[in-house]
Coordinates of C-alpha atoms in Angstrom, one line a residue:
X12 CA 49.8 49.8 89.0
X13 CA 48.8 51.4 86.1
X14 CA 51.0 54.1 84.8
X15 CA 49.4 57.0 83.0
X16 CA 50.2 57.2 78.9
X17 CA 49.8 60.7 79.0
X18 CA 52.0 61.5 81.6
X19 CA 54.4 64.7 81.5
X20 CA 57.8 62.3 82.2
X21 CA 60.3 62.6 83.9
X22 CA 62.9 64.1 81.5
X23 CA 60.5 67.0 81.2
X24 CA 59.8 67.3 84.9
X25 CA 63.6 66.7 86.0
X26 CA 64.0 70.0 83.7
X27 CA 61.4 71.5 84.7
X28 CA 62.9 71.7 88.7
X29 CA 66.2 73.1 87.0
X30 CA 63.9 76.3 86.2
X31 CA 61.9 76.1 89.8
X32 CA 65.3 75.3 91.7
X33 CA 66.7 78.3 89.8
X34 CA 67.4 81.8 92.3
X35 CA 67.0 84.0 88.8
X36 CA 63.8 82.6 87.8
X37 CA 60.7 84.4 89.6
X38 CA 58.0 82.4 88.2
X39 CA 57.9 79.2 90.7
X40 CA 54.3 79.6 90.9
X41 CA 53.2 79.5 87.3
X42 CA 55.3 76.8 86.6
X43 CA 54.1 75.1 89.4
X44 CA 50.3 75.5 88.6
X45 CA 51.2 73.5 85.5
X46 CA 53.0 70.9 86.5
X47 CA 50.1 70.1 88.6
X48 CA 47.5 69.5 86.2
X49 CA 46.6 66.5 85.1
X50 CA 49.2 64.1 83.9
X51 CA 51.2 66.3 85.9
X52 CA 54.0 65.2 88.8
X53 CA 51.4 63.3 90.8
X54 CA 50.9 60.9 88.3
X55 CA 54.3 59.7 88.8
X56 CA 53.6 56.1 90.1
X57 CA 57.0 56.4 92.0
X58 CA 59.6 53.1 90.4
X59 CA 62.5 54.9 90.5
X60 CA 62.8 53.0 87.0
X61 CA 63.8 56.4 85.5
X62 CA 66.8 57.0 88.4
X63 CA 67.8 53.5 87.3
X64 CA 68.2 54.1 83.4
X65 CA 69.1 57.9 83.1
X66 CA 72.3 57.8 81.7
X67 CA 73.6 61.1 83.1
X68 CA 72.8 60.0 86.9
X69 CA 70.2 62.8 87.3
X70 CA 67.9 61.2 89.5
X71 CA 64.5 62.3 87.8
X72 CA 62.6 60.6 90.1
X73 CA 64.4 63.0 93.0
X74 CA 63.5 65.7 91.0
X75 CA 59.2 65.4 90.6
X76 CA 59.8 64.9 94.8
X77 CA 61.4 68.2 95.0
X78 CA 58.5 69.6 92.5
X79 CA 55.9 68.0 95.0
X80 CA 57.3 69.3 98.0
X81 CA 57.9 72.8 96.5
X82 CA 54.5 72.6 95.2
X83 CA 53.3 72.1 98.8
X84 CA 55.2 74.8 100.2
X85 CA 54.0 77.3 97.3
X86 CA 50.4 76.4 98.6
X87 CA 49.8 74.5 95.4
X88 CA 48.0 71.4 96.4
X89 CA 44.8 71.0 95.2
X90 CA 45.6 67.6 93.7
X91 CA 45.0 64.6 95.8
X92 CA 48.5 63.4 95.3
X93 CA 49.4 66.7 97.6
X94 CA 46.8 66.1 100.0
X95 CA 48.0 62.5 100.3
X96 CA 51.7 63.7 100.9
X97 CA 50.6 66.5 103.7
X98 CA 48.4 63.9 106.2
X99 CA 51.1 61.6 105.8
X100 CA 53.3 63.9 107.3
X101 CA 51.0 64.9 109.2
X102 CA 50.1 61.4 110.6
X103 CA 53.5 60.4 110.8
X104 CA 54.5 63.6 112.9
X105 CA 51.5 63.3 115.5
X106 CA 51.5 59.1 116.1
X107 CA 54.5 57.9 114.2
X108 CA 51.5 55.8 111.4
X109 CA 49.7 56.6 108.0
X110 CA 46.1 57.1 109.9
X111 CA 44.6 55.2 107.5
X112 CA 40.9 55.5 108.4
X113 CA 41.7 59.3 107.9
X114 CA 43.2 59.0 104.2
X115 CA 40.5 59.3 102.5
X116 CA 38.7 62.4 104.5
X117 CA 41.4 64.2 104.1
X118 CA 42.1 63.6 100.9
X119 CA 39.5 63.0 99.1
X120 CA 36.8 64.8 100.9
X121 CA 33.7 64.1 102.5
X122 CA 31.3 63.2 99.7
X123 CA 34.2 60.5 98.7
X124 CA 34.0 59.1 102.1
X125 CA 30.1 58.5 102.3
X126 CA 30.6 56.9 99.1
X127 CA 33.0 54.8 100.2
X128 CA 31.6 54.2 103.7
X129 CA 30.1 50.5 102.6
X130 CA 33.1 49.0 101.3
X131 CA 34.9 50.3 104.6
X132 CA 32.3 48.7 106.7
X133 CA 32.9 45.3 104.6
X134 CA 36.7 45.7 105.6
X135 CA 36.1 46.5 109.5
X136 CA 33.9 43.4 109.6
X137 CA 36.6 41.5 108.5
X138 CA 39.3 43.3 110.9
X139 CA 41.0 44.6 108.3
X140 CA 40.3 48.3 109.4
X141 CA 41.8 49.5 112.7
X142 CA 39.4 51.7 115.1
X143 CA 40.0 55.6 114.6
X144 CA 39.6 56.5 118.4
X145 CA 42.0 56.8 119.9
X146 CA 44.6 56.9 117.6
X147 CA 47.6 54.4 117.5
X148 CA 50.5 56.2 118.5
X149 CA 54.1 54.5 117.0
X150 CA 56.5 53.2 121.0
X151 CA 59.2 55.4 119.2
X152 CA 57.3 58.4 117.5
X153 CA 59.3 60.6 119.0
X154 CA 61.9 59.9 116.6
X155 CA 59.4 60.9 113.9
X156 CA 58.9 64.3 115.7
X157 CA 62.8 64.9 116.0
X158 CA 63.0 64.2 112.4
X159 CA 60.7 66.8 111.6
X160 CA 62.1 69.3 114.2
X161 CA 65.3 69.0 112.8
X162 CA 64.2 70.1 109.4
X163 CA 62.1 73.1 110.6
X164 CA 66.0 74.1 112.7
X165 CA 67.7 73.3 109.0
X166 CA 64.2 76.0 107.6
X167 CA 64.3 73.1 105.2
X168 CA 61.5 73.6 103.7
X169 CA 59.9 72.8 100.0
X170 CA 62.5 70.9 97.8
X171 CA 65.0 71.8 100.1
X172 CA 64.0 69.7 102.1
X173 CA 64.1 66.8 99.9
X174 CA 67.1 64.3 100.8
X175 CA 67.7 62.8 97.2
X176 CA 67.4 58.8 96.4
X177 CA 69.0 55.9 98.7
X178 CA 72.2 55.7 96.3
X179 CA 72.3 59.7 96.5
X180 CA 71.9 59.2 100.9
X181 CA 74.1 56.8 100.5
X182 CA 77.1 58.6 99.1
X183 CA 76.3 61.6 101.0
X184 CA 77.2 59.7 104.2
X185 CA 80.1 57.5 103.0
X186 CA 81.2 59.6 100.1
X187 CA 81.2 58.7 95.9
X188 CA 84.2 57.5 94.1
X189 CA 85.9 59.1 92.0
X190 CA 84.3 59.2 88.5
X191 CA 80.7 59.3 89.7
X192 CA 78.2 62.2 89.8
X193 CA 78.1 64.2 93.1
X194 CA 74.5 64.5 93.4
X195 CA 75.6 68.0 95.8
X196 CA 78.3 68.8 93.8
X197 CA 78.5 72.6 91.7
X198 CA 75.2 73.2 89.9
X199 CA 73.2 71.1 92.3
X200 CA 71.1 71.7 95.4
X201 CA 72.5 72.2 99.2
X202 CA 74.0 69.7 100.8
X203 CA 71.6 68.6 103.7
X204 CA 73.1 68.3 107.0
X205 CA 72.4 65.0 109.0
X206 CA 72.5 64.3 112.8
X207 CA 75.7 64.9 114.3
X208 CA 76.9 67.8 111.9
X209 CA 76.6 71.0 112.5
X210 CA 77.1 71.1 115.9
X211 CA 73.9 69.1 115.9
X212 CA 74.7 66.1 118.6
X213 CA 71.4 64.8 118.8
X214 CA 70.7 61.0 117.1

């Protein structure tokens, strides 16, 4: 994957969601709008390289996913990148797959799609394109529709509902030891709750 030279960075956009996550700050929006323009947090090609080297444990990466899903929730989603992110939870909720014969209708419009309508020919001829109708839906998708459930009960929404990195999941279920960053300790986001807390008995 190629990764974009003129990309913002994740040092800038990790401190750019300290200003967005921020109560006393009331311009969300307009920092929003600029962190999705070009070179912006959808460029990100997502190698959780920067989580791995930043020195501080701040979990950059963690951060642009917050910005994306705030972004989302803020109605600021023009970019591909958000319209990509919203059919695959989408898809996800409704069959328990990425409906991939739907990508690129949905995000990137009809005019892409008749464009792109020979090459997907070439791949169904080959099998390598499953039938849209009907839809395959996932044996256990109703897993996938708890999940979501359970965030819309948490009113989880935008970067709050962003769970941060495996290591951060990690020590949120089996705690951190002593020394190392909590990534929900003072100065950082909520705490989510997972199944089984909060009264929730559901698994």
């Amino acid at each position: 994957m190629e990764a974009d030279p003129e990309f913002l960075g994740p040092a800038a956009l990790a401190k750019g969601m300290r200003f967005v996550g921020d109560a006393r700050d009331h311009a969300d929006v307009e920092r929003l709008e600029e962190y999705n323009s070009e070179h912006g947090i959808w460029d990100c090609t997502r190698c959780y390289f920067c989580n791995q080297r930043c020195p501080k444990g701040v979990d950059p990466r963690d951060a642009i996913a917050k910005l994306g899903a705030e972004s989302i929730n803020e109605g600021v989603d023009r970019d591909m990148g958000a319209k990509h992110a919203k059919w695959f939870v989408r898809s996800a909720m409704t069959t328990g797959w990425l409906r991939e014969t739907e990508l690129v209708p949905k995000t990137q419009g009809i005019v892409e799609s008749i464009r792109q309508a020979r090459f997907a020919i070439k791949l169904a001829r080959v099998g390598k394109v499953p039938a849209p109708f009907p839809p395959h839906v996932a044996k256990d998708v109703k897993e996938a529709r708890r999940l979501h459930e359970l965030v819309e009960q948490q009113d989880r929404h935008g970067y709050a509902g962003i769970v941060q990195g495996e290591a951060a999941l990690a020590k949120l279920a089996h705690g951190h030891h002593e020394g190392e960053r909590d990534p929900y300790g003072p100065g950082s986001f909520p705490r989510p709750s997972l199944p089984g807390e909060n009264g929730d008995t559901r698994r």
